[in-house]
Tab-separated table of C-alpha atoms and ligand atoms in Angstrom:
chain	number	residue	atom	x	y	z
W	1288	MET	CA	82.571	21.360	7.735
W	1289	LYS	CA	80.363	18.450	6.858
W	1290	ILE	CA	80.139	16.767	3.454
W	1291	GLY	CA	77.742	14.146	2.130
W	1292	ILE	CA	78.795	11.475	-0.359
W	1293	VAL	CA	76.109	10.403	-2.820
W	1294	GLY	CA	76.051	8.312	-5.978
W	1295	LEU	CA	74.681	5.265	-7.701
W	1296	PRO	CA	75.058	1.867	-6.025
W	1297	GLN	CA	78.530	0.346	-6.269
W	1298	SER	CA	80.208	3.496	-7.507
W	1299	GLY	CA	82.801	3.411	-4.736
W	1300	LYS	CA	81.267	5.726	-2.127
W	1301	THR	CA	82.113	3.608	0.880
W	1302	THR	CA	85.612	2.969	-0.455
W	1303	LEU	CA	86.068	6.748	-0.765
W	1304	PHE	CA	84.682	7.136	2.759
W	1305	GLN	CA	87.315	4.691	3.959
W	1306	LEU	CA	90.028	6.554	2.090
W	1307	LEU	CA	88.993	9.812	3.763
W	1308	THR	CA	88.349	8.571	7.287
W	1309	ASN	CA	90.492	5.421	7.590
W	1310	VAL	CA	87.405	3.648	8.863
W	1311	GLU	CA	86.722	0.312	7.270
W	1312	LEU	CA	83.095	-0.593	6.753
W	1313	LYS	CA	81.089	-3.470	5.507
W	1314	ALA	CA	78.200	-2.878	3.121
W	1315	ASN	CA	75.958	-0.106	4.344
W	1316	LEU	CA	72.208	0.069	4.180
W	1317	GLN	CA	71.654	3.616	5.356
W	1318	ALA	CA	74.338	6.142	6.119
W	1319	ASN	CA	77.713	6.147	7.872
W	1320	THR	CA	79.310	9.131	9.511
W	1321	GLY	CA	83.031	9.533	10.092
W	1322	ILE	CA	85.693	12.145	10.638
W	1323	ALA	CA	88.379	12.932	8.065
W	1324	LYS	CA	91.564	14.698	9.091
W	1325	VAL	CA	92.567	17.476	6.720
W	1326	LEU	CA	96.219	16.540	6.364
W	1327	ASP	CA	97.509	20.027	5.665
W	1328	PRO	CA	101.277	19.582	5.068
W	1329	ARG	CA	101.863	22.990	6.657
W	1330	ILE	CA	100.604	21.657	9.976
W	1331	THR	CA	102.874	18.641	9.652
W	1332	GLU	CA	105.809	20.988	9.037
W	1333	LEU	CA	104.956	23.288	11.957
W	1334	SER	CA	104.591	20.286	14.198
W	1335	LYS	CA	108.110	19.151	13.271
W	1336	ILE	CA	109.456	22.570	14.207
W	1337	PHE	CA	107.574	23.145	17.484
W	1338	GLN	CA	107.466	19.523	18.648
W	1339	PRO	CA	104.214	20.227	20.517
W	1340	LYS	CA	102.513	17.834	22.932
W	1341	LYS	CA	99.550	17.812	20.602
W	1342	THR	CA	99.029	18.372	16.877
W	1343	THR	CA	95.506	19.105	15.741
W	1344	TYR	CA	94.545	19.060	12.098
W	1345	ALA	CA	91.280	20.510	10.851
W	1346	THR	CA	88.602	17.889	10.337
W	1347	ILE	CA	85.742	17.287	7.939
W	1348	GLU	CA	82.721	15.268	8.934
W	1349	VAL	CA	81.863	12.813	6.174
W	1350	VAL	CA	78.483	11.167	5.620
W	1351	ASP	CA	78.424	8.173	3.284
W	1352	VAL	CA	74.919	7.552	1.977
W	1353	ALA	CA	73.934	4.127	0.634
W	1354	GLY	CA	73.613	3.962	-3.156
W	1355	LEU	CA	70.554	5.671	-4.582
W	1356	VAL	CA	68.470	3.445	-6.782
W	1357	VAL	CA	67.004	5.893	-9.266
W	1358	GLY	CA	63.903	5.864	-11.391
W	1359	VAL	CA	62.202	3.157	-9.362
W	1360	ASN	CA	59.424	5.306	-8.040
W	1361	LYS	CA	58.708	8.979	-8.114
W	1362	LYS	CA	58.764	9.430	-4.393
W	1363	GLU	CA	61.657	11.207	-2.760
W	1364	ASN	CA	64.555	9.167	-1.576
W	1365	THR	CA	64.428	9.059	2.222
W	1366	LEU	CA	68.097	8.090	2.231
W	1367	LEU	CA	68.817	11.695	1.387
W	1368	ASN	CA	67.563	12.821	4.791
W	1369	ALA	CA	70.995	11.891	6.088
W	1370	ILE	CA	72.595	14.783	4.213
W	1371	LYS	CA	70.080	17.557	4.899
W	1372	ASP	CA	72.544	19.482	7.014
W	1373	VAL	CA	75.796	19.038	5.067
W	1374	ASP	CA	77.771	22.023	3.766
W	1375	ALA	CA	78.611	20.380	0.444
W	1376	VAL	CA	77.536	17.403	-1.622
W	1377	VAL	CA	80.151	15.131	-3.150
W	1378	GLN	CA	78.924	12.907	-5.946
W	1379	VAL	CA	80.966	9.827	-6.747
W	1380	LEU	CA	80.943	8.833	-10.412
W	1381	ARG	CA	82.068	5.402	-11.415
W	1382	ALA	CA	84.616	5.214	-14.214
W	1383	PHE	CA	86.572	2.133	-13.059
W	1384	ARG	CA	86.174	-1.097	-14.971
W	1385	SER	CA	85.822	-4.334	-13.068
W	1386	ASP	CA	84.314	-7.693	-13.916
W	1387	LEU	CA	83.910	-8.325	-10.210
W	1388	VAL	CA	81.676	-5.291	-9.801
W	1389	PRO	CA	79.306	-5.221	-12.772
W	1390	THR	CA	77.208	-2.105	-13.438
W	1391	ALA	CA	73.457	-2.415	-13.791
W	1392	ASP	CA	73.534	-2.378	-17.595
W	1393	GLY	CA	77.163	-3.213	-18.265
W	1394	LYS	CA	77.969	0.367	-19.298
W	1395	ILE	CA	80.405	2.816	-17.740
W	1396	GLU	CA	78.863	6.228	-18.307
W	1397	PRO	CA	79.731	8.767	-15.615
W	1398	MET	CA	77.938	11.581	-17.436
W	1399	ARG	CA	74.675	9.673	-17.423
W	1400	ASP	CA	75.173	8.715	-13.772
W	1401	LEU	CA	75.726	12.370	-12.948
W	1402	ASN	CA	72.431	13.353	-14.566
W	1403	GLN	CA	70.537	10.570	-12.853
W	1404	ILE	CA	71.709	11.486	-9.376
W	1405	GLN	CA	71.250	15.212	-9.991
W	1406	SER	CA	67.649	14.487	-11.015
W	1407	GLU	CA	67.226	12.531	-7.828
W	1408	LEU	CA	68.413	15.507	-5.791
W	1409	VAL	CA	66.071	17.771	-7.752
W	1410	LEU	CA	63.197	15.414	-7.018
W	1411	SER	CA	64.013	15.429	-3.334
W	1412	ASP	CA	64.000	19.246	-3.281
W	1413	TRP	CA	60.778	19.343	-5.236
W	1414	SER	CA	59.072	17.186	-2.675
W	1415	LEU	CA	60.424	19.321	0.173
W	1416	LEU	CA	59.146	22.384	-1.628
W	1417	GLU	CA	55.647	20.924	-2.053
W	1418	THR	CA	55.458	20.370	1.682
W	1419	ARG	CA	56.657	23.872	2.382
W	1420	LEU	CA	54.167	25.398	-0.057
W	1421	GLU	CA	51.280	23.538	1.549
W	1422	ARG	CA	52.309	24.734	4.971
W	1423	LEU	CA	52.664	28.278	3.689
W	1424	GLU	CA	49.092	28.237	2.365
W	1425	LYS	CA	47.858	27.231	5.801
W	1426	GLU	CA	49.721	30.146	7.370
W	1427	ARG	CA	48.497	32.532	4.718
W	1428	PHE	CA	46.838	34.976	7.109
W	1429	LYS	CA	49.300	34.610	9.936
W	1430	ASN	CA	52.577	34.863	8.062
W	1431	LYS	CA	53.497	38.434	7.260
W	1432	ASN	CA	56.124	37.270	4.773
W	1433	TYR	CA	53.582	35.200	2.880
W	1434	GLU	CA	53.787	37.049	-0.446
W	1435	LYS	CA	57.564	37.214	-0.482
W	1436	GLU	CA	58.010	33.632	0.517
W	1437	LYS	CA	55.469	32.440	-1.965
W	1438	ALA	CA	57.291	34.301	-4.725
W	1439	VAL	CA	60.679	32.775	-3.985
W	1440	LEU	CA	59.264	29.280	-3.544
W	1441	THR	CA	57.421	29.564	-6.849
W	1442	LYS	CA	60.651	30.633	-8.491
W	1443	CYS	CA	62.312	27.512	-7.066
W	1444	GLN	CA	59.419	25.347	-8.142
W	1445	GLU	CA	59.670	26.490	-11.749
W	1446	ALA	CA	63.360	25.566	-11.887
W	1447	LEU	CA	62.883	22.183	-10.250
W	1448	GLU	CA	60.027	21.321	-12.587
W	1449	GLN	CA	62.436	21.817	-15.478
W	1450	ASP	CA	64.836	19.439	-13.743
W	1451	LEU	CA	67.175	22.322	-12.944
W	1452	PRO	CA	69.089	22.356	-9.661
W	1453	LEU	CA	68.503	25.446	-7.517
W	1454	TRP	CA	72.118	26.556	-7.752
W	1455	THR	CA	71.377	27.541	-11.360
W	1456	LEU	CA	69.205	30.399	-10.038
W	1457	ASP	CA	70.271	33.819	-8.831
W	1458	PHE	CA	68.830	34.873	-5.509
W	1459	THR	CA	68.809	38.284	-3.854
W	1460	ASP	CA	70.229	38.371	-0.315
W	1461	ASP	CA	66.693	38.613	0.956
W	1462	GLU	CA	65.555	35.552	-0.969
W	1463	ALA	CA	68.635	33.580	-0.032
W	1464	LYS	CA	68.011	34.295	3.635
W	1465	MET	CA	64.389	33.180	3.347
W	1466	ILE	CA	65.174	29.794	1.866
W	1467	ARG	CA	68.374	29.038	3.760
W	1468	GLY	CA	66.524	27.169	6.465
W	1469	TYR	CA	64.939	24.662	4.111
W	1470	ASN	CA	68.186	22.846	3.442
W	1471	PHE	CA	67.532	22.327	-0.244
W	1472	LEU	CA	70.091	19.807	-1.506
W	1473	THR	CA	70.530	21.404	-4.912
W	1474	LEU	CA	71.474	24.701	-3.273
W	1475	LYS	CA	74.495	23.130	-1.656
W	1476	PRO	CA	77.887	23.410	-3.339
W	1477	LEU	CA	78.585	20.321	-5.438
W	1478	LEU	CA	81.885	18.537	-6.015
W	1479	LEU	CA	82.423	15.593	-8.341
W	1480	VAL	CA	84.697	12.675	-7.590
W	1481	VAL	CA	85.460	10.432	-10.546
W	1482	ASN	CA	86.477	6.996	-9.314
W	1483	VAL	CA	88.889	5.604	-11.878
W	1484	ASP	CA	90.902	2.406	-12.104
W	1485	GLU	CA	94.671	2.226	-12.014
W	1486	GLU	CA	95.174	2.356	-15.750
W	1487	GLN	CA	92.756	5.257	-16.225
W	1488	MET	CA	94.609	7.133	-13.494
W	1489	GLN	CA	98.001	6.541	-15.068
W	1490	ARG	CA	96.798	7.550	-18.504
W	1491	ASN	CA	94.705	10.388	-17.140
W	1492	THR	CA	91.665	9.371	-19.151
W	1493	TYR	CA	88.232	7.849	-18.514
W	1494	PRO	CA	84.941	7.418	-20.428
W	1495	GLN	CA	82.968	10.574	-21.278
W	1496	GLN	CA	85.769	12.703	-19.862
W	1497	ASP	CA	85.420	15.597	-22.323
W	1498	GLU	CA	81.698	15.830	-21.829
W	1499	LEU	CA	81.972	15.702	-18.054
W	1500	GLU	CA	84.773	18.257	-17.900
W	1501	ALA	CA	82.853	20.647	-20.136
W	1502	TRP	CA	79.743	20.269	-17.966
W	1503	ALA	CA	81.695	20.947	-14.783
W	1504	GLU	CA	83.706	23.826	-16.169
W	1505	GLU	CA	80.640	25.628	-17.438
W	1506	ARG	CA	79.179	25.481	-13.937
W	1507	GLY	CA	82.374	26.076	-11.979
W	1508	ILE	CA	82.205	22.692	-10.313
W	1509	PRO	CA	85.456	20.989	-9.307
W	1510	ILE	CA	86.278	17.454	-10.423
W	1511	ILE	CA	88.592	15.352	-8.283
W	1512	ILE	CA	90.011	12.152	-9.747
W	1513	VAL	CA	90.581	9.299	-7.314
W	1514	SER	CA	91.262	5.650	-7.627
W	1515	ALA	CA	89.531	4.813	-4.385
W	1516	GLN	CA	90.332	1.144	-4.094
W	1517	VAL	CA	93.999	1.452	-5.046
W	1518	GLU	CA	94.460	4.536	-2.890
W	1519	VAL	CA	93.020	2.770	0.143
W	1520	GLU	CA	95.549	-0.008	-0.394
W	1521	ILE	CA	98.364	2.515	-0.789
W	1522	SER	CA	97.322	4.400	2.351
W	1523	GLN	CA	97.860	1.235	4.370
W	1524	LEU	CA	101.507	0.929	3.314
W	1525	GLU	CA	104.606	2.178	5.123
W	1526	ALA	CA	105.501	5.796	4.318
W	1527	GLU	CA	108.360	4.939	1.960
W	1528	ASP	CA	106.386	2.469	-0.103
W	1529	ARG	CA	103.470	4.848	-0.111
W	1530	ALA	CA	105.451	7.571	-1.877
W	1531	LEU	CA	106.686	5.035	-4.394
W	1532	PHE	CA	103.259	3.688	-5.260
W	1533	MET	CA	101.729	7.152	-5.371
W	1534	ALA	CA	104.374	8.272	-7.835
W	1535	ASP	CA	103.648	5.212	-9.926
W	1536	LEU	CA	99.979	6.144	-9.965
W	1537	GLY	CA	100.887	9.713	-10.890
W	1538	ILE	CA	99.666	11.442	-7.730
W	1539	ASN	CA	101.596	13.311	-5.073
W	1540	GLU	CA	98.890	13.996	-2.545
W	1541	SER	CA	96.577	11.635	-0.695
W	1542	GLY	CA	92.858	11.492	-1.533
W	1543	ILE	CA	91.881	13.523	1.520
W	1544	GLU	CA	94.431	16.207	0.702
W	1545	ARG	CA	93.109	16.561	-2.846
W	1546	LEU	CA	89.467	16.499	-1.846
W	1547	SER	CA	89.845	18.892	1.073
W	1548	ARG	CA	91.887	21.310	-1.017
W	1549	ALA	CA	89.121	21.352	-3.642
W	1550	ALA	CA	86.374	21.638	-1.034
W	1551	TYR	CA	88.101	24.497	0.805
W	1552	ALA	CA	88.593	26.416	-2.440
W	1553	HIS	CA	85.063	25.752	-3.657
W	1554	LEU	CA	83.483	26.767	-0.351
W	1555	GLY	CA	85.739	29.780	0.155
W	1556	LEU	CA	87.423	28.390	3.260
W	1557	ILE	CA	90.949	29.074	4.482
W	1558	SER	CA	93.093	28.013	7.444
W	1559	TYR	CA	95.045	29.926	10.017
W	1560	PHE	CA	97.361	28.322	12.537
W	1561	THR	CA	98.218	28.615	16.193
W	1562	THR	CA	101.560	27.281	17.365
W	1563	GLY	CA	103.413	26.582	20.581
W	1564	THR	CA	104.942	23.817	22.622
W	1565	ASP	CA	101.531	22.694	23.874
W	1566	GLU	CA	99.710	22.527	20.591
W	1567	VAL	CA	100.050	23.210	16.884
W	1568	ARG	CA	96.641	23.573	15.394
W	1569	ALA	CA	94.740	24.506	12.225
W	1570	TRP	CA	91.564	26.583	12.352
W	1571	THR	CA	89.116	26.782	9.475
W	1572	ILE	CA	87.434	30.096	8.647
W	1573	THR	CA	85.677	31.636	5.659
W	1574	GLN	CA	87.629	33.985	3.435
W	1575	GLY	CA	87.111	37.553	4.548
W	1576	THR	CA	86.888	36.800	8.271
W	1577	ASN	CA	88.488	39.504	10.411
W	1578	ALA	CA	90.923	38.904	13.255
W	1579	LYS	CA	88.354	39.394	16.008
W	1580	GLN	CA	85.898	36.915	14.481
W	1581	ALA	CA	88.717	34.468	13.786
W	1582	ALA	CA	89.651	34.615	17.464
W	1583	GLY	CA	86.090	33.598	18.278
W	1584	LYS	CA	86.750	30.262	16.571
W	1585	ILE	CA	89.090	29.422	19.438
W	1586	HIS	CA	86.985	30.840	22.259
W	1587	SER	CA	84.307	33.476	22.620
W	1588	ASP	CA	86.307	35.041	25.497
W	1589	ILE	CA	89.208	35.709	23.150
W	1590	GLU	CA	86.860	37.395	20.703
W	1591	ARG	CA	85.215	39.475	23.410
W	1592	GLY	CA	88.465	40.515	25.081
W	1593	PHE	CA	90.394	40.915	21.823
W	1594	ILE	CA	93.297	43.349	22.043
W	1595	ARG	CA	95.432	42.524	19.021
W	1596	ALA	CA	96.699	39.722	16.827
W	1597	GLU	CA	100.381	38.958	16.372
W	1598	VAL	CA	100.713	37.615	12.870
W	1599	VAL	CA	103.381	36.051	10.705
W	1600	SER	CA	102.684	34.311	7.437
W	1601	TYR	CA	103.531	30.625	7.206
W	1602	ASP	CA	105.747	31.191	4.173
W	1603	ASP	CA	107.797	33.917	5.864
W	1604	PHE	CA	108.206	31.803	8.966
W	1605	ILE	CA	109.345	28.722	7.054
W	1606	GLU	CA	111.681	30.738	4.850
W	1607	LEU	CA	113.370	32.509	7.768
W	1608	GLY	CA	113.246	29.608	10.197
W	1609	SER	CA	112.459	31.387	13.468
W	1610	ILE	CA	110.266	34.095	14.976
W	1611	GLN	CA	113.457	35.967	15.936
W	1612	LYS	CA	114.512	36.239	12.283
W	1613	VAL	CA	110.982	37.153	11.246
W	1614	LYS	CA	111.067	40.036	13.729
W	1615	GLU	CA	114.474	41.198	12.520
W	1616	LYS	CA	113.129	41.382	8.978
W	1617	GLY	CA	110.118	43.367	10.133
W	1618	LEU	CA	107.704	40.661	9.020
W	1619	PHE	CA	106.176	40.140	12.442
W	1620	ARG	CA	102.956	42.136	12.389
W	1621	LEU	CA	100.647	43.538	15.047
W	1622	GLU	CA	97.145	43.623	13.637
W	1623	GLY	CA	93.889	45.093	14.923
W	1624	LYS	CA	90.447	43.552	15.022
W	1625	GLU	CA	89.542	44.613	11.470
W	1626	TYR	CA	92.531	42.823	9.921
W	1627	ILE	CA	91.345	40.280	7.334
W	1628	VAL	CA	92.989	36.976	8.171
W	1629	GLN	CA	94.879	35.354	5.273
W	1630	ASP	CA	95.310	31.699	4.463
W	1631	GLY	CA	98.397	30.399	6.246
W	1632	ASP	CA	98.638	33.151	8.863
W	1633	ILE	CA	100.249	31.996	12.089
W	1634	ILE	CA	98.485	33.972	14.794
W	1635	SER	CA	98.846	34.599	18.472
W	1636	PHE	CA	95.954	36.538	20.007
W	1637	ARG	CA	96.393	39.019	22.858
W	1638	PHE	CA	93.245	39.462	24.888
W	1639	ASN	CA	91.970	40.167	28.361
W	1640	VAL	CA	88.895	38.828	30.072
G	2050	GTP	N1	88.407	-2.322	-9.324
G	2050	GTP	C1	87.944	-1.381	-8.529
G	2050	GTP	N2	86.985	-1.693	-7.663
G	2050	GTP	C2	86.502	-0.734	-6.861
G	2050	GTP	C3	86.993	0.600	-6.898
G	2050	GTP	N3	86.306	1.324	-5.985
G	2050	GTP	C4	85.452	0.476	-5.409
G	2050	GTP	N4	85.574	-0.769	-5.921
G	2050	GTP	C5	84.834	-1.978	-5.550
G	2050	GTP	O1	83.492	-1.783	-5.890
G	2050	GTP	C6	82.633	-2.375	-4.925
G	2050	GTP	C7	81.684	-1.343	-4.398
G	2050	GTP	O2	82.416	-0.373	-3.705
G	2050	GTP	P1	81.747	0.464	-2.528
G	2050	GTP	O3	82.741	1.456	-2.102
G	2050	GTP	O4	81.165	-0.423	-1.513
G	2050	GTP	O5	80.595	1.144	-3.380
G	2050	GTP	P2	79.366	1.972	-2.811
G	2050	GTP	O6	79.154	3.077	-3.785
G	2050	GTP	O7	79.584	2.350	-1.393
G	2050	GTP	O8	78.232	0.894	-2.933
G	2050	GTP	P3	76.774	0.975	-2.242
G	2050	GTP	O9	76.927	1.487	-0.865
G	2050	GTP	O10	76.274	-0.419	-2.303
G	2050	GTP	O11	75.973	1.877	-3.110
G	2050	GTP	C8	83.536	-2.938	-3.847
G	2050	GTP	O12	83.701	-4.312	-4.098
G	2050	GTP	C9	84.836	-2.207	-4.063
G	2050	GTP	O13	85.927	-2.985	-3.657
G	2050	GTP	C10	88.028	0.913	-7.823
G	2050	GTP	O14	88.518	2.057	-7.904
G	2050	GTP	N5	88.461	-0.118	-8.615
G	2051	MG	MG1	78.400	2.036	0.277
């Protein structure tokens, strides 16, 4: 999975990037890319039990885009090219107060910031769409899908011209397939990160909170609260101190855990695990993936030569403590290729090549 972080200048994007990837950066002019480990506590637990040579968490590729200066000109923001191919867009909204980091007009208004950046994304899509429409006209007599494509692009155009993101539209499967390749930014799943200060975090309140929560709820968009700066500082502490300071802040999971949990849920992703003395590892799949396809995540040979999957759920395994006990209780399952893999399944694939 790949996510792109966008927002107004000085909203805390690069600080969030650092929190997620542990990579420290100076000011950025364009875009930074880094890898965030999805610190699934289940993997940590399995690793303690199996003591493998190697423990592999799932990862998320993170792109941190420099702050978008909005409303300066009506041309698309070329900075946004850096996130054309992401699976989800994360917008950082500034709520934290700081005299050291003044906002452009002295106001802290996350709801307004949200609208400004969303309009910027709409503008970027609109410009992409113009280009595509021009090209389509040129292919008019060659392209046998001309009419259909024209219809769906016009539908998109009408929404964008009303400043509406494309995810507000309903598309048929056919339409969705046609426009998938264009990488429209406002078609990508959106997540909001509100960057609060320490006091706002402790009191669980920030400016325009009600308005923002209502907006997000109506659209089914998750909001994740972080205090980027403070959490970066906490993440650099020793484990014991870390727990203490996190409790003081009122959080029990790290920023990456909270964000990845929200992103997985929002994008319909789940994890299954493979275990052993060599490696304990998490694999990310979409909900509804069957055992044979899931095997293909590891290697295409395992998918092709799939015989069966030996499955035990993480919870059963942890509760009973060993595979032996799981078997005695009849909770060790042999599943065929059509079995729909569940979040937290520990799987061993049998295959021949
Ligand atoms: N007090 C406080 N300061 C913060 C917080 N998050 C970020 N900052 C500070 O705000 C400034 C900007 O943070 P960045 O993370 O660089 O912001 P950015 O959105 O990447 O900025 P641009 O890339 O210039 O658009 C830095 O000086 C940070 O230390 C926070 O939660 N609290
Ligand atoms: Mg930055």
